[in-house]
CSV table of C-alpha atoms and ligand atoms in Angstrom, one decimal:
chain,number,residue,atom,x,y,z
A,1,UNK,CA,104.4,102.7,119.3
A,2,UNK,CA,101.9,100.0,118.5
A,3,UNK,CA,99.4,100.3,115.7
A,4,UNK,CA,95.7,100.7,116.7
A,5,UNK,CA,92.4,99.8,115.3
A,6,UNK,CA,90.8,103.1,114.0
A,7,UNK,CA,87.2,103.8,115.1
A,8,UNK,CA,84.7,103.4,112.3
A,9,UNK,CA,83.7,106.8,110.8
A,10,UNK,CA,80.0,106.0,111.5
A,11,UNK,CA,78.1,103.8,113.9
A,12,UNK,CA,78.0,100.1,113.2
A,13,UNK,CA,74.3,100.2,112.4
A,14,UNK,CA,74.6,103.3,110.1
A,15,UNK,CA,74.9,101.3,106.8
A,16,UNK,CA,72.2,98.7,107.5
A,17,UNK,CA,69.6,100.4,105.3
A,18,UNK,CA,72.1,100.6,102.5
A,19,UNK,CA,73.0,96.9,102.4
A,20,UNK,CA,75.7,96.4,105.1
A,21,UNK,CA,74.3,95.3,108.4
A,22,UNK,CA,75.5,95.8,111.9
A,23,UNK,CA,76.6,92.2,112.3
A,24,UNK,CA,78.8,92.5,109.2
A,25,UNK,CA,80.5,95.7,110.4
A,26,UNK,CA,80.9,94.5,113.9
A,27,UNK,CA,82.7,91.3,112.8
A,28,UNK,CA,84.6,92.8,109.9
A,29,UNK,CA,85.9,95.8,111.9
A,30,UNK,CA,85.9,94.4,115.5
A,31,UNK,CA,87.2,90.9,114.7
A,32,UNK,CA,88.8,90.7,111.3
A,33,UNK,CA,90.5,94.2,111.2
A,34,UNK,CA,91.4,94.0,114.9
A,35,UNK,CA,93.1,90.6,114.3
A,36,UNK,CA,95.3,92.1,111.5
A,37,UNK,CA,96.3,95.0,113.8
A,38,UNK,CA,97.1,92.6,116.7
A,39,UNK,CA,99.1,90.2,114.4
A,40,UNK,CA,101.0,93.2,112.9
A,41,UNK,CA,102.0,94.5,116.4
A,42,UNK,CA,103.0,91.0,117.5
A,43,UNK,CA,105.2,90.5,114.4
A,44,UNK,CA,106.8,93.9,114.9
A,45,UNK,CA,108.0,93.0,118.4
A,46,UNK,CA,110.7,90.8,116.9
A,47,UNK,CA,111.6,93.2,114.1
A,48,UNK,CA,113.3,96.2,115.7
A,49,UNK,CA,114.5,97.4,112.2
A,50,UNK,CA,110.9,98.4,111.5
A,51,UNK,CA,110.3,100.2,114.8
A,52,UNK,CA,109.3,103.9,114.2
A,53,UNK,CA,108.4,103.2,110.5
A,54,UNK,CA,105.1,104.3,109.2
A,55,UNK,CA,102.5,101.8,107.9
A,56,UNK,CA,103.2,102.9,104.3
A,57,UNK,CA,107.0,102.4,104.8
A,58,UNK,CA,106.4,98.9,106.3
A,59,UNK,CA,104.2,97.9,103.3
A,60,UNK,CA,106.7,99.1,100.7
A,61,UNK,CA,109.7,97.5,102.5
A,62,UNK,CA,108.0,94.1,103.0
A,63,UNK,CA,106.4,93.8,99.6
A,64,UNK,CA,107.6,90.7,97.6
A,65,UNK,CA,110.0,89.7,100.4
A,66,UNK,CA,109.5,86.0,101.0
A,67,UNK,CA,110.7,86.3,104.6
A,68,UNK,CA,108.3,89.1,105.4
A,69,UNK,CA,105.1,87.7,104.0
A,70,UNK,CA,103.3,87.8,107.3
A,71,UNK,CA,104.3,91.3,108.0
A,72,UNK,CA,103.2,92.5,104.6
A,73,UNK,CA,99.9,90.7,104.8
A,74,UNK,CA,99.0,92.2,108.2
A,75,UNK,CA,100.3,95.6,107.4
A,76,UNK,CA,98.5,95.6,104.1
A,77,UNK,CA,95.3,94.5,105.6
A,78,UNK,CA,95.4,97.2,108.2
A,79,UNK,CA,96.0,99.8,105.5
A,80,UNK,CA,93.3,98.4,103.2
A,81,UNK,CA,90.6,98.1,105.9
A,82,UNK,CA,91.3,101.6,107.3
A,83,UNK,CA,90.9,102.9,103.7
A,84,UNK,CA,87.8,100.7,103.1
A,85,UNK,CA,85.9,102.1,106.1
A,86,UNK,CA,86.4,105.6,104.6
A,87,UNK,CA,85.2,104.3,101.2
A,88,UNK,CA,81.7,103.6,102.7
A,89,UNK,CA,79.1,106.1,103.6
A,90,UNK,CA,75.5,106.2,104.9
A,91,UNK,CA,75.0,108.8,102.2
A,92,UNK,CA,76.9,106.8,99.6
A,93,UNK,CA,76.4,106.4,95.9
A,94,UNK,CA,76.2,110.1,95.0
A,95,UNK,CA,79.1,111.2,92.8
A,96,UNK,CA,80.2,114.9,93.2
A,97,UNK,CA,80.5,117.0,90.1
A,98,UNK,CA,84.3,117.3,90.3
A,99,UNK,CA,84.7,113.5,90.3
A,100,UNK,CA,82.0,112.7,87.8
A,101,UNK,CA,83.6,115.1,85.3
A,102,UNK,CA,86.9,113.3,85.6
A,103,UNK,CA,85.2,109.9,85.4
A,104,UNK,CA,83.4,110.9,82.1
A,105,UNK,CA,86.7,112.3,80.8
A,106,UNK,CA,88.7,109.1,81.6
A,107,UNK,CA,86.1,106.3,81.2
A,108,UNK,CA,83.6,107.8,78.8
A,109,UNK,CA,80.7,107.7,81.1
A,110,UNK,CA,79.7,106.9,84.7
A,111,UNK,CA,78.1,103.7,83.5
A,112,UNK,CA,81.3,102.7,81.8
A,113,UNK,CA,83.3,103.4,85.0
A,114,UNK,CA,80.9,101.3,87.1
A,115,UNK,CA,80.9,98.4,84.6
A,116,UNK,CA,84.7,98.3,84.6
A,117,UNK,CA,84.9,98.5,88.4
A,118,UNK,CA,82.2,95.8,88.7
A,119,UNK,CA,84.1,93.6,86.3
A,120,UNK,CA,87.4,94.0,88.2
A,121,UNK,CA,85.8,93.3,91.6
A,122,UNK,CA,83.8,90.3,90.4
A,123,UNK,CA,86.7,88.7,88.5
A,124,UNK,CA,89.3,89.0,91.3
A,125,UNK,CA,89.7,85.3,91.9
A,126,UNK,CA,89.6,84.4,95.6
A,127,UNK,CA,90.3,87.1,98.1
A,128,UNK,CA,91.3,90.6,97.3
A,129,UNK,CA,90.3,94.2,96.6
A,130,UNK,CA,89.2,96.4,93.7
A,131,UNK,CA,90.3,100.0,93.5
A,132,UNK,CA,89.7,103.3,91.8
A,133,UNK,CA,93.1,104.9,91.5
A,134,UNK,CA,94.6,108.0,90.0
A,135,UNK,CA,97.4,106.6,87.8
A,136,UNK,CA,100.8,108.0,87.5
A,137,UNK,CA,99.7,109.3,84.0
A,138,UNK,CA,97.1,111.5,85.6
A,139,UNK,CA,94.2,109.3,84.5
A,140,UNK,CA,91.7,107.5,86.6
A,141,UNK,CA,92.0,103.7,86.4
A,142,UNK,CA,90.5,100.5,87.9
A,143,UNK,CA,92.9,98.0,89.4
A,144,UNK,CA,92.5,94.8,91.5
A,145,UNK,CA,94.9,93.3,94.0
A,146,UNK,CA,95.0,89.8,95.6
A,147,UNK,CA,94.8,89.1,99.3
A,148,UNK,CA,96.5,92.0,101.2
A,149,UNK,CA,98.1,93.9,98.4
A,150,UNK,CA,97.2,97.4,97.4
A,151,UNK,CA,98.1,100.2,94.9
A,152,UNK,CA,100.7,101.5,97.3
A,153,UNK,CA,102.6,98.2,97.1
A,154,UNK,CA,102.0,97.6,93.4
A,155,UNK,CA,102.9,101.1,92.3
A,156,UNK,CA,99.4,101.6,90.7
A,157,UNK,CA,99.1,105.2,91.7
A,158,UNK,CA,97.1,107.0,94.3
A,159,UNK,CA,94.1,105.0,95.8
A,160,UNK,CA,90.9,106.9,95.7
A,161,UNK,CA,88.3,104.3,96.6
A,162,UNK,CA,88.2,100.6,97.4
A,163,UNK,CA,85.9,97.6,97.9
A,164,UNK,CA,86.8,94.6,99.9
A,165,UNK,CA,85.9,91.4,98.0
A,166,UNK,CA,87.0,88.9,100.7
A,167,UNK,CA,84.0,86.7,101.4
A,168,UNK,CA,83.8,88.0,105.0
A,169,UNK,CA,82.9,91.4,103.6
A,170,UNK,CA,79.6,90.3,102.1
A,171,UNK,CA,78.6,86.8,103.1
A,172,UNK,CA,76.2,87.8,105.8
A,173,UNK,CA,74.4,90.4,103.6
A,174,UNK,CA,74.7,88.8,100.2
A,175,UNK,CA,75.8,85.2,100.8
A,176,UNK,CA,77.7,84.1,97.7
A,177,UNK,CA,76.3,86.8,95.4
A,178,UNK,CA,79.5,88.9,95.1
A,179,UNK,CA,78.1,90.7,91.9
A,180,UNK,CA,75.1,92.0,93.9
A,181,UNK,CA,77.4,93.2,96.7
A,182,UNK,CA,79.5,95.1,94.2
A,183,UNK,CA,76.5,96.7,92.5
A,184,UNK,CA,75.1,97.7,95.8
A,185,UNK,CA,78.5,99.1,96.8
A,186,UNK,CA,78.7,101.3,93.7
A,187,UNK,CA,75.1,102.5,93.8
A,188,UNK,CA,74.4,102.9,97.6
A,189,UNK,CA,77.5,102.6,99.7
A,190,UNK,CA,80.5,104.0,97.9
A,191,UNK,CA,81.8,107.3,99.5
A,192,UNK,CA,82.5,109.2,96.3
A,193,UNK,CA,82.9,112.4,98.4
A,194,UNK,CA,86.0,110.7,100.0
A,195,UNK,CA,87.3,109.8,96.5
A,196,UNK,CA,86.7,113.3,95.2
A,197,UNK,CA,88.6,114.8,98.2
A,198,UNK,CA,91.5,112.4,97.6
A,199,UNK,CA,91.5,113.4,93.9
A,200,UNK,CA,91.5,117.1,94.8
A,201,UNK,CA,94.5,116.6,97.1
A,202,UNK,CA,96.5,114.7,94.4
B,301,LIG,MN1,88.1,92.4,105.0
């Protein structure tokens, strides 16, 4: 069974007023994410040992395996982008009480959380991702991963929220101003309802 590009959980023009325009979403979802899914399916054709495996299983089994770099990169990018679409919302930026209480408990304040997230996302050199995770110690933490990697592969705990810091994610809307893209994400786009639901299920 081939992997498929998931539909966006909103229309492509839904986030324009909040700093992510239709052209960005159409290219990012319809071209970039689709290319990762297509490449993943093509690579799997010659790897019958992975047939029937879940995406999570493929990511864990191919992580840090030099002969499976292509498989890991495309599987990771499929997972990461699917998660990223859910990390955005046309009503983003509002932190539910359940999550803000946990943020205050573990980071000291919402501002301290945002500052740490902003720092991780802006200092990830080159391409990658920044994440809010629920660590294995039960505390919220910020992590960053390079290229296609993610908390699942790195054993960072359960992912709650992510932002894509590859240039293709922000170049149309913010050009080279990654810090402005991150601040806009945290204040206007981040789907904290999604993160709170993931935290509740943990
Ligand atoms: Mn991307």
